[in-house]
JSON list of C-alpha atoms and ligand atoms in Angstrom, two decimals:
[
{"chain": "A", "resi": 1, "resn": "UNK", "atom": "CA", "xyz": [0.00, 0.00, 0.00]},
{"chain": "A", "resi": 2, "resn": "UNK", "atom": "CA", "xyz": [1.35, 3.42, -0.95]},
{"chain": "A", "resi": 3, "resn": "UNK", "atom": "CA", "xyz": [0.58, 6.60, 0.95]},
{"chain": "A", "resi": 4, "resn": "UNK", "atom": "CA", "xyz": [1.48, 9.97, -0.53]},
{"chain": "A", "resi": 5, "resn": "UNK", "atom": "CA", "xyz": [1.97, 13.25, 1.26]},
{"chain": "A", "resi": 6, "resn": "UNK", "atom": "CA", "xyz": [-1.15, 15.46, 0.93]},
{"chain": "A", "resi": 7, "resn": "UNK", "atom": "CA", "xyz": [1.11, 18.55, 0.77]},
{"chain": "A", "resi": 8, "resn": "UNK", "atom": "CA", "xyz": [3.84, 17.69, -1.75]},
{"chain": "A", "resi": 9, "resn": "UNK", "atom": "CA", "xyz": [2.72, 14.33, -3.22]},
{"chain": "A", "resi": 10, "resn": "UNK", "atom": "CA", "xyz": [5.95, 12.54, -2.28]},
{"chain": "A", "resi": 11, "resn": "UNK", "atom": "CA", "xyz": [5.92, 8.98, -0.99]},
{"chain": "A", "resi": 12, "resn": "UNK", "atom": "CA", "xyz": [5.16, 8.83, 2.74]},
{"chain": "A", "resi": 13, "resn": "UNK", "atom": "CA", "xyz": [6.26, 6.24, 5.27]},
{"chain": "A", "resi": 14, "resn": "UNK", "atom": "CA", "xyz": [3.75, 4.67, 7.67]},
{"chain": "A", "resi": 15, "resn": "UNK", "atom": "CA", "xyz": [5.43, 4.97, 11.07]},
{"chain": "A", "resi": 16, "resn": "UNK", "atom": "CA", "xyz": [2.66, 3.48, 13.20]},
{"chain": "A", "resi": 17, "resn": "UNK", "atom": "CA", "xyz": [-0.92, 2.29, 13.06]},
{"chain": "A", "resi": 18, "resn": "UNK", "atom": "CA", "xyz": [-3.71, 2.54, 15.62]},
{"chain": "A", "resi": 19, "resn": "UNK", "atom": "CA", "xyz": [-6.93, 0.54, 15.37]},
{"chain": "A", "resi": 20, "resn": "UNK", "atom": "CA", "xyz": [-9.72, 2.97, 16.28]},
{"chain": "A", "resi": 21, "resn": "UNK", "atom": "CA", "xyz": [-12.73, 0.71, 15.53]},
{"chain": "A", "resi": 22, "resn": "UNK", "atom": "CA", "xyz": [-13.49, -2.68, 13.98]},
{"chain": "A", "resi": 23, "resn": "UNK", "atom": "CA", "xyz": [-11.89, -2.60, 10.52]},
{"chain": "A", "resi": 24, "resn": "UNK", "atom": "CA", "xyz": [-10.84, 1.07, 10.85]},
{"chain": "A", "resi": 25, "resn": "UNK", "atom": "CA", "xyz": [-7.25, 2.16, 11.48]},
{"chain": "A", "resi": 26, "resn": "UNK", "atom": "CA", "xyz": [-5.42, 5.43, 11.65]},
{"chain": "A", "resi": 27, "resn": "UNK", "atom": "CA", "xyz": [-2.05, 5.44, 9.91]},
{"chain": "A", "resi": 28, "resn": "UNK", "atom": "CA", "xyz": [0.59, 7.81, 11.26]},
{"chain": "A", "resi": 29, "resn": "UNK", "atom": "CA", "xyz": [2.65, 8.87, 8.28]},
{"chain": "A", "resi": 30, "resn": "UNK", "atom": "CA", "xyz": [5.80, 10.83, 7.61]},
{"chain": "A", "resi": 31, "resn": "UNK", "atom": "CA", "xyz": [6.65, 12.47, 4.28]},
{"chain": "A", "resi": 32, "resn": "UNK", "atom": "CA", "xyz": [9.88, 11.04, 2.81]},
{"chain": "A", "resi": 33, "resn": "UNK", "atom": "CA", "xyz": [10.73, 14.39, 1.18]},
{"chain": "A", "resi": 34, "resn": "UNK", "atom": "CA", "xyz": [12.50, 15.52, 4.34]},
{"chain": "A", "resi": 35, "resn": "UNK", "atom": "CA", "xyz": [14.53, 18.33, 2.73]},
{"chain": "A", "resi": 36, "resn": "UNK", "atom": "CA", "xyz": [11.62, 20.29, 1.23]},
{"chain": "A", "resi": 37, "resn": "UNK", "atom": "CA", "xyz": [8.57, 19.11, 3.20]},
{"chain": "A", "resi": 38, "resn": "UNK", "atom": "CA", "xyz": [8.94, 16.73, 6.15]},
{"chain": "A", "resi": 39, "resn": "UNK", "atom": "CA", "xyz": [5.22, 16.83, 7.02]},
{"chain": "A", "resi": 40, "resn": "UNK", "atom": "CA", "xyz": [3.75, 14.24, 9.35]},
{"chain": "A", "resi": 41, "resn": "UNK", "atom": "CA", "xyz": [0.04, 13.41, 9.13]},
{"chain": "A", "resi": 42, "resn": "UNK", "atom": "CA", "xyz": [-2.64, 10.87, 9.95]},
{"chain": "A", "resi": 43, "resn": "UNK", "atom": "CA", "xyz": [-4.54, 8.94, 7.26]},
{"chain": "A", "resi": 44, "resn": "UNK", "atom": "CA", "xyz": [-7.52, 6.64, 7.73]},
{"chain": "A", "resi": 45, "resn": "UNK", "atom": "CA", "xyz": [-7.72, 3.07, 6.46]},
{"chain": "A", "resi": 46, "resn": "UNK", "atom": "CA", "xyz": [-11.11, 1.35, 6.52]},
{"chain": "A", "resi": 47, "resn": "UNK", "atom": "CA", "xyz": [-12.51, -1.91, 5.20]},
{"chain": "A", "resi": 48, "resn": "UNK", "atom": "CA", "xyz": [-15.43, -1.12, 2.88]},
{"chain": "A", "resi": 49, "resn": "UNK", "atom": "CA", "xyz": [-16.87, -4.30, 1.38]},
{"chain": "A", "resi": 50, "resn": "UNK", "atom": "CA", "xyz": [-15.91, -7.64, -0.17]},
{"chain": "A", "resi": 51, "resn": "UNK", "atom": "CA", "xyz": [-15.69, -8.11, -3.91]},
{"chain": "A", "resi": 52, "resn": "UNK", "atom": "CA", "xyz": [-15.71, -11.90, -3.39]},
{"chain": "A", "resi": 53, "resn": "UNK", "atom": "CA", "xyz": [-16.58, -13.58, -0.08]},
{"chain": "A", "resi": 54, "resn": "UNK", "atom": "CA", "xyz": [-13.73, -15.38, 1.73]},
{"chain": "A", "resi": 55, "resn": "UNK", "atom": "CA", "xyz": [-13.42, -19.05, 0.71]},
{"chain": "A", "resi": 56, "resn": "UNK", "atom": "CA", "xyz": [-14.54, -20.29, 4.11]},
{"chain": "A", "resi": 57, "resn": "UNK", "atom": "CA", "xyz": [-17.75, -18.32, 3.84]},
{"chain": "A", "resi": 58, "resn": "UNK", "atom": "CA", "xyz": [-18.47, -19.67, 0.34]},
{"chain": "A", "resi": 59, "resn": "UNK", "atom": "CA", "xyz": [-17.89, -23.26, 1.53]},
{"chain": "A", "resi": 60, "resn": "UNK", "atom": "CA", "xyz": [-20.16, -22.74, 4.54]},
{"chain": "A", "resi": 61, "resn": "UNK", "atom": "CA", "xyz": [-22.84, -21.26, 2.31]},
{"chain": "A", "resi": 62, "resn": "UNK", "atom": "CA", "xyz": [-22.60, -24.19, -0.12]},
{"chain": "A", "resi": 63, "resn": "UNK", "atom": "CA", "xyz": [-22.76, -26.68, 2.77]},
{"chain": "A", "resi": 64, "resn": "UNK", "atom": "CA", "xyz": [-25.85, -24.95, 4.19]},
{"chain": "A", "resi": 65, "resn": "UNK", "atom": "CA", "xyz": [-27.57, -24.96, 0.79]},
{"chain": "A", "resi": 66, "resn": "UNK", "atom": "CA", "xyz": [-26.67, -28.64, 0.21]},
{"chain": "A", "resi": 67, "resn": "UNK", "atom": "CA", "xyz": [-28.00, -29.67, 3.62]},
{"chain": "A", "resi": 68, "resn": "UNK", "atom": "CA", "xyz": [-31.47, -28.45, 2.62]},
{"chain": "A", "resi": 69, "resn": "UNK", "atom": "CA", "xyz": [-31.60, -30.78, -0.39]},
{"chain": "A", "resi": 70, "resn": "UNK", "atom": "CA", "xyz": [-32.65, -34.45, -0.43]},
{"chain": "A", "resi": 71, "resn": "UNK", "atom": "CA", "xyz": [-29.75, -36.91, -0.02]},
{"chain": "A", "resi": 72, "resn": "UNK", "atom": "CA", "xyz": [-29.92, -38.11, -3.65]},
{"chain": "A", "resi": 73, "resn": "UNK", "atom": "CA", "xyz": [-29.72, -34.54, -4.97]},
{"chain": "A", "resi": 74, "resn": "UNK", "atom": "CA", "xyz": [-26.77, -33.80, -2.64]},
{"chain": "A", "resi": 75, "resn": "UNK", "atom": "CA", "xyz": [-24.83, -36.80, -3.99]},
{"chain": "A", "resi": 76, "resn": "UNK", "atom": "CA", "xyz": [-25.70, -35.88, -7.58]},
{"chain": "A", "resi": 77, "resn": "UNK", "atom": "CA", "xyz": [-24.43, -32.30, -7.15]},
{"chain": "A", "resi": 78, "resn": "UNK", "atom": "CA", "xyz": [-21.11, -33.30, -5.56]},
{"chain": "A", "resi": 79, "resn": "UNK", "atom": "CA", "xyz": [-20.54, -35.93, -8.25]},
{"chain": "A", "resi": 80, "resn": "UNK", "atom": "CA", "xyz": [-20.90, -39.14, -6.23]},
{"chain": "B", "resi": 101, "resn": "ZN", "atom": "ZN1", "xyz": [5.45, 16.15, 1.79]}
]
């Protein structure tokens, strides 16, 4: 992940991170352009939403759907 300085646009270094809520962190950053800028600032990082569910969730969903089907249909779908 790349963070840029909001003042000069140079690459910034994440010096520390504080979790402020579930899936929300504050990133303490320092501008790498120390000669001309040297700003330090805080940026927020937050989880927004999944594009694809985690594999475990997909497997659990499939298992739950299969368990609602008759035994013969379950075997047919899993190729047995
Ligand atoms: Zn800067």
